[in-house]
Coordinates of C-alpha atoms and ligand atoms in Angstrom, one line a residue:
X1 CA 8.0 36.5 -54.5
X2 CA 11.0 37.2 -52.3
X3 CA 14.0 35.0 -52.6
X4 CA 14.9 32.7 -49.7
X5 CA 17.7 33.2 -47.2
X6 CA 18.8 30.4 -45.0
X7 CA 21.6 30.1 -42.4
X8 CA 22.4 28.6 -39.0
X9 CA 24.8 28.7 -36.1
X10 CA 25.9 25.8 -34.0
X11 CA 25.1 26.0 -30.2
X12 CA 28.6 25.0 -29.1
X13 CA 29.3 27.7 -26.6
X14 CA 29.5 31.4 -26.1
X15 CA 28.6 33.2 -29.2
X16 CA 31.4 35.6 -30.3
X17 CA 32.0 38.7 -32.4
X18 CA 33.4 36.5 -35.2
X19 CA 29.9 34.9 -35.5
X20 CA 28.3 38.3 -35.4
X21 CA 30.4 40.0 -38.1
X22 CA 30.9 36.9 -40.2
X23 CA 27.3 35.8 -40.2
X24 CA 24.7 37.3 -38.0
X25 CA 25.1 40.9 -39.0
X26 CA 24.3 39.8 -42.6
X27 CA 21.1 38.0 -41.4
X28 CA 20.0 41.3 -39.8
X29 CA 20.9 43.5 -42.7
X30 CA 19.2 41.2 -45.3
X31 CA 16.1 40.4 -43.4
X32 CA 13.9 42.9 -45.1
X33 CA 14.7 41.7 -48.6
X34 CA 14.3 37.9 -48.3
X35 CA 12.0 35.3 -46.9
X36 CA 14.3 34.2 -44.0
X37 CA 15.0 30.8 -42.4
X38 CA 17.5 31.1 -39.6
X39 CA 18.0 28.2 -37.3
X40 CA 20.0 26.8 -34.4
X41 CA 22.1 23.9 -35.7
X42 CA 21.7 21.7 -32.7
X43 CA 22.3 18.4 -34.5
X44 CA 25.5 19.8 -35.9
X45 CA 26.6 20.8 -32.4
X46 CA 26.2 17.2 -31.3
X47 CA 29.3 16.4 -33.3
X48 CA 31.2 18.0 -30.3
X49 CA 28.7 18.7 -27.5
X50 CA 27.6 15.5 -25.8
X51 CA 26.1 16.9 -22.6
X52 CA 22.3 17.4 -22.4
X53 CA 22.4 20.4 -20.0
X54 CA 25.1 22.2 -22.0
X55 CA 23.3 21.6 -25.4
X56 CA 20.0 23.0 -23.9
X57 CA 21.7 26.0 -22.4
X58 CA 23.7 26.8 -25.6
X59 CA 20.6 26.5 -27.7
X60 CA 18.7 29.1 -25.7
X61 CA 21.8 31.4 -25.9
X62 CA 21.8 31.3 -29.7
X63 CA 18.1 31.9 -29.8
X64 CA 18.5 34.9 -27.6
X65 CA 21.5 36.1 -29.5
X66 CA 19.5 36.1 -32.8
X67 CA 16.8 38.2 -31.1
X68 CA 19.3 40.5 -29.3
X69 CA 21.2 41.5 -32.4
X70 CA 18.0 42.5 -34.1
X71 CA 16.4 39.6 -36.0
X72 CA 12.7 40.3 -36.2
X73 CA 10.5 37.2 -35.7
X74 CA 7.9 38.9 -37.9
X75 CA 10.3 38.7 -40.8
X76 CA 12.4 35.6 -39.9
X77 CA 11.4 32.1 -39.2
X78 CA 13.7 31.2 -36.3
X79 CA 13.8 27.5 -35.3
X80 CA 15.8 24.6 -34.1
X81 CA 17.2 22.3 -36.7
X82 CA 16.3 19.2 -34.8
X83 CA 12.6 20.1 -34.5
X84 CA 12.0 19.9 -38.2
X85 CA 10.9 16.5 -39.3
X86 CA 12.6 15.3 -42.5
X87 CA 16.0 16.9 -42.2
X88 CA 17.8 13.8 -41.0
X89 CA 15.8 11.7 -43.6
X90 CA 16.9 14.1 -46.3
X91 CA 20.5 13.7 -45.0
X92 CA 20.2 9.9 -45.3
X93 CA 18.9 10.2 -48.9
X94 CA 21.8 12.5 -49.7
X95 CA 24.2 10.1 -48.0
X96 CA 23.3 7.6 -50.6
X97 CA 24.3 10.0 -53.3
X98 CA 27.6 11.2 -51.7
X99 CA 30.9 9.4 -52.1
X100 CA 33.3 8.9 -49.2
X101 CA 36.1 10.3 -51.2
X102 CA 34.3 13.7 -51.4
X103 CA 33.7 13.8 -47.7
X104 CA 37.4 13.0 -47.0
X105 CA 38.2 16.4 -48.6
X106 CA 36.1 18.4 -46.1
X107 CA 38.3 20.7 -44.0
X108 CA 36.8 19.9 -40.6
X109 CA 37.4 16.2 -41.2
X110 CA 40.9 16.7 -42.6
X111 CA 41.9 19.0 -39.6
X112 CA 40.7 16.5 -37.1
X113 CA 42.5 13.7 -38.8
X114 CA 45.7 15.8 -39.1
X115 CA 45.6 16.5 -35.4
X116 CA 45.0 12.9 -34.6
X117 CA 41.6 13.7 -33.0
X118 CA 38.9 11.0 -33.0
X119 CA 36.4 11.5 -35.8
X120 CA 32.8 10.4 -35.2
X121 CA 30.4 9.6 -38.1
X122 CA 28.5 12.8 -37.3
X123 CA 31.6 14.9 -37.9
X124 CA 32.4 13.0 -41.1
X125 CA 28.9 13.5 -42.4
X126 CA 28.6 17.1 -41.3
X127 CA 28.6 18.6 -44.8
X128 CA 25.8 16.2 -45.9
X129 CA 23.5 17.3 -43.0
X130 CA 24.3 20.9 -43.8
X131 CA 23.3 20.2 -47.5
X132 CA 20.0 18.9 -46.2
X133 CA 19.5 22.1 -44.1
X134 CA 20.2 24.3 -47.1
X135 CA 18.4 22.4 -49.8
X136 CA 15.3 21.5 -47.7
X137 CA 14.1 25.1 -47.9
X138 CA 15.1 25.6 -51.5
X139 CA 17.3 28.5 -50.4
X140 CA 18.7 31.0 -52.8
X141 CA 21.3 32.6 -50.5
X142 CA 23.3 31.4 -47.5
X143 CA 25.2 34.1 -45.6
X144 CA 28.2 32.6 -43.7
X145 CA 31.8 33.2 -42.8
X146 CA 34.6 32.1 -45.0
X147 CA 35.1 28.8 -43.1
X148 CA 31.7 27.5 -44.5
X149 CA 32.4 28.1 -48.1
X150 CA 33.5 24.6 -48.8
X151 CA 30.3 23.3 -47.2
X152 CA 28.2 25.4 -49.5
X153 CA 30.1 24.1 -52.5
X154 CA 29.4 20.6 -51.4
X155 CA 25.7 21.4 -51.0
X156 CA 25.6 22.6 -54.6
X157 CA 27.3 19.4 -55.7
X158 CA 24.8 17.3 -53.9
X159 CA 21.9 19.3 -55.4
X160 CA 23.4 18.7 -58.9
X161 CA 23.8 15.0 -58.3
X162 CA 20.2 14.7 -57.0
X163 CA 18.9 16.7 -60.0
X164 CA 20.9 14.6 -62.5
X165 CA 20.0 11.3 -60.9
X166 CA 16.3 11.9 -60.5
X167 CA 15.1 15.2 -62.1
X168 CA 15.3 18.9 -61.5
X169 CA 14.3 19.4 -57.9
X170 CA 16.8 21.6 -56.0
X171 CA 18.0 25.1 -56.6
X172 CA 21.8 25.7 -56.5
X173 CA 22.3 28.0 -53.4
X174 CA 24.7 30.9 -53.4
X175 CA 27.0 31.6 -50.4
X176 CA 27.2 35.2 -49.3
X177 CA 30.6 35.9 -47.8
X178 CA 31.5 39.5 -46.9
X179 CA 35.2 39.8 -47.7
X180 CA 36.1 42.4 -45.0
X181 CA 34.7 40.2 -42.2
X182 CA 35.2 36.8 -43.8
X183 CA 37.6 35.8 -41.0
X184 CA 37.5 37.9 -37.8
X185 CA 40.7 37.5 -35.8
X186 CA 40.8 36.6 -32.1
X187 CA 42.8 38.1 -29.3
X188 CA 45.9 36.1 -30.3
X189 CA 45.7 37.0 -34.0
X190 CA 44.5 33.6 -35.2
X191 CA 40.9 33.1 -36.5
X192 CA 38.5 33.8 -33.6
X193 CA 37.3 30.4 -32.6
X194 CA 36.0 28.8 -29.4
X195 CA 38.5 26.0 -29.9
X196 CA 41.5 28.5 -29.7
X197 CA 40.2 30.1 -26.6
X198 CA 40.7 33.6 -28.2
X199 CA 37.1 34.8 -28.5
X200 CA 35.4 38.0 -27.4
X201 CA 31.9 37.0 -26.5
X202 CA 28.9 38.9 -27.8
X203 CA 27.5 39.0 -24.2
X204 CA 30.8 39.4 -22.3
X205 CA 30.4 41.7 -19.3
X206 CA 32.2 45.1 -19.4
X207 CA 34.8 43.8 -17.0
X208 CA 35.5 40.6 -19.0
X209 CA 35.6 42.7 -22.2
X210 CA 38.2 45.1 -20.8
X211 CA 40.4 42.2 -19.7
X212 CA 40.2 40.5 -23.0
X213 CA 41.0 43.6 -24.9
X214 CA 44.0 44.3 -22.7
X215 CA 45.2 40.7 -23.4
X216 CA 45.2 41.2 -27.1
X217 CA 48.7 40.2 -28.4
X218 CA 50.8 43.0 -29.8
X219 CA 54.5 43.4 -30.5
X220 CA 56.7 45.4 -28.1
X221 CA 57.0 48.7 -29.9
X222 CA 57.2 51.7 -27.6
X223 CA 54.5 54.5 -27.6
X224 CA 56.5 56.8 -29.8
X225 CA 57.7 54.2 -32.3
X226 CA 56.0 54.0 -35.7
X227 CA 53.7 51.0 -35.9
X228 CA 52.2 49.0 -38.8
X229 CA 48.4 49.1 -38.4
X230 CA 47.8 46.2 -40.8
X231 CA 50.0 43.9 -38.7
X232 CA 48.3 44.8 -35.4
X233 CA 45.5 42.6 -33.9
X234 CA 44.1 45.6 -32.0
X235 CA 43.8 47.6 -35.3
X236 CA 42.1 44.7 -37.0
X237 CA 39.2 45.2 -34.4
X238 CA 39.2 49.0 -34.9
X239 CA 38.2 48.3 -38.4
X240 CA 35.0 46.7 -37.1
X241 CA 34.3 48.9 -34.1
X242 CA 35.9 52.3 -34.7
X243 CA 34.9 52.9 -38.3
X244 CA 34.8 56.7 -38.0
X245 CA 38.2 56.9 -36.4
X246 CA 40.0 54.3 -38.4
X247 CA 41.8 56.8 -40.7
X248 CA 43.0 58.9 -37.7
X249 CA 44.1 55.9 -35.7
X250 CA 46.0 54.4 -38.7
X251 CA 47.9 57.7 -39.2
X252 CA 48.8 57.9 -35.5
X253 CA 50.1 54.3 -35.7
X254 CA 52.3 55.1 -38.7
X255 CA 53.6 58.3 -37.1
X256 CA 54.4 56.8 -33.8
X257 CA 51.8 58.9 -32.0
X258 CA 49.8 56.2 -30.2
X259 CA 50.7 53.5 -27.7
X260 CA 49.1 50.0 -27.8
X261 CA 47.6 50.8 -24.4
X262 CA 45.8 53.9 -25.7
X263 CA 44.7 52.0 -28.9
X264 CA 43.2 49.3 -26.6
X265 CA 41.5 51.9 -24.4
X266 CA 39.8 53.4 -27.5
X267 CA 38.8 50.0 -28.7
X268 CA 37.3 49.1 -25.4
X269 CA 35.3 52.3 -25.4
X270 CA 33.9 51.7 -28.9
X271 CA 33.3 48.0 -28.5
X272 CA 31.6 48.5 -25.2
X273 CA 29.3 51.1 -26.7
X274 CA 28.4 48.7 -29.5
X275 CA 27.9 45.7 -27.3
X276 CA 26.0 47.3 -24.5
X277 CA 22.6 47.4 -26.1
X278 CA 22.9 43.8 -27.2
X279 CA 23.9 42.8 -23.7
X280 CA 20.9 44.7 -22.3
X281 CA 18.5 43.1 -24.8
X282 CA 19.8 39.7 -23.9
X283 CA 19.2 40.4 -20.2
X284 CA 15.6 41.2 -21.0
X285 CA 15.2 38.0 -22.9
X286 CA 16.8 36.1 -19.9
X287 CA 13.8 37.2 -17.9
X288 CA 11.3 36.1 -20.6
X289 CA 12.2 32.7 -21.9
X290 CA 8.6 31.9 -22.7
X291 CA 8.7 34.6 -25.4
X292 CA 11.9 33.1 -26.8
X293 CA 10.3 29.6 -26.9
X294 CA 7.1 31.0 -28.5
X295 CA 9.2 32.5 -31.3
X296 CA 10.9 29.1 -31.9
X297 CA 7.5 27.4 -32.0
X298 CA 6.2 29.9 -34.5
X299 CA 9.3 29.5 -36.6
X300 CA 9.2 25.7 -36.5
X301 CA 5.6 25.7 -37.8
X302 CA 6.6 27.8 -40.9
X303 CA 9.8 25.8 -41.6
X304 CA 8.0 22.5 -41.2
X305 CA 5.4 23.4 -43.9
X306 CA 8.2 24.0 -46.4
X307 CA 10.0 20.8 -45.3
X308 CA 6.9 18.8 -45.7
X309 CA 6.5 19.9 -49.3
X310 CA 10.1 19.2 -50.1
X311 CA 10.1 15.8 -48.5
X312 CA 7.0 14.6 -50.3
X313 CA 8.5 15.8 -53.6
X314 CA 11.8 14.1 -52.8
X315 CA 10.2 10.8 -51.6
X316 CA 8.1 10.6 -54.8
X317 CA 11.2 11.2 -57.0
X318 CA 13.3 8.6 -55.4
X319 CA 10.5 6.0 -55.2
X320 CA 9.9 5.9 -51.5
X321 CA 6.2 6.8 -52.0
Ligands
LIG1 P1 29.8 28.4 -35.9 O1 29.9 29.0 -34.5 O2 31.0 27.6 -36.3 O3 28.5 27.6 -36.0 O4 29.8 29.6 -36.9 C1 28.6 30.3 -37.1 C2 28.9 31.3 -38.2 O5 29.9 32.3 -37.8 C3 29.4 30.7 -39.6 O6 28.8 31.4 -40.6 C4 30.8 31.0 -39.5 O7 31.4 31.0 -40.8 C5 30.9 32.3 -38.8 N1 32.2 32.5 -38.1 C6 32.7 31.7 -37.1 N2 33.9 32.2 -36.6 C7 34.2 33.3 -37.5 C8 35.3 34.2 -37.5 N3 36.3 34.1 -36.7 N4 35.2 35.1 -38.5 C9 34.1 35.2 -39.3 N5 33.1 34.4 -39.3 C10 33.1 33.4 -38.4
LIG2 N1 28.1 24.6 -40.2 C1 27.7 25.9 -39.9 C2 28.7 26.5 -38.9 O1 29.5 25.9 -38.3 C3 26.3 25.9 -39.2 C4 25.3 25.4 -40.1 C5 24.7 24.2 -40.1 C6 24.9 26.1 -41.3 N2 23.8 24.1 -41.2 C7 23.9 25.2 -41.9 C8 25.1 27.3 -41.8 C9 23.3 25.6 -43.1 C10 24.5 27.7 -43.0 C11 23.6 26.8 -43.6 O2 28.8 27.7 -38.9

């Protein structure tokens, strides 16, 4: 029997190349070797998106992104988190096993608190719902970007607590974090994130792509001055998109034989070649939303079967049935 892979992405806005390299690419590369559960974390998105039209639109965008980057619905159960009965019930059961002091250590909560942003209960409880997602399908591996590591550790802790309180029920899932792409940088050099407005979208048009690349922040070294590749935000993206040329570009940086403008031109060329087929596939899917919805229905049915088994086991163990 194949091991199980599970992961999800929140439909909070345009999907970017940080999501792709940090998470989605691993889903695609791993799909042949696992039984795969990949979902759209729409309940998680509601911690920030409280607009029906926007949530619906973003949800379809993620579904199409999964397909456009190469997930094969014959190999992967693709579904919406909110369509699976039992996930929020499991979250409640886990809530009763999770202390407030643990949740106060979660990064997302701490960041929001530190910035004086309002914290709703959904945001506070985010890691527990995520534990329900992961444990529901008895997942073995969870490929994610670095920022999700703490959540996976919390899911493991919750699994242990449940197993100790009742009896052995949940597997301890392993996070899969690829070091070289754990945190993809944005156009300003900070972590690429929608909240920093520094993203390069997976579906950005050629024109937008060019503008964004030209806006990447660099220092003011002249074309013939030596430059430090490891300190350059443009070079950081060459490592993802210009793999065959990286050595040569690195040498030209160090020898003062390339301008930032030329480096950006090369990056645009390579990035555009890479993103073009994804963009085209997405355009096809835009014309056939029925197909996308069918894929989600098929995925939901498979995921629901597993969720039903887990929930009846869990409810028996805790004394609800
Ligand atoms: P989110 O959009 O927050 O739901 O993130 C979806 C997935 O993309 C998660 O596995 C994140 O860890 C990953 N991710 C988001 N931003 C980045 C980034 N800048 N670099 C690497 N991975 C990222
Ligand atoms: N919190 C994840 C993110 O922001 C999305 C997510 C929700 C997730 N549930 C999950 C990822 C379960 C992996 C497993 O990226």
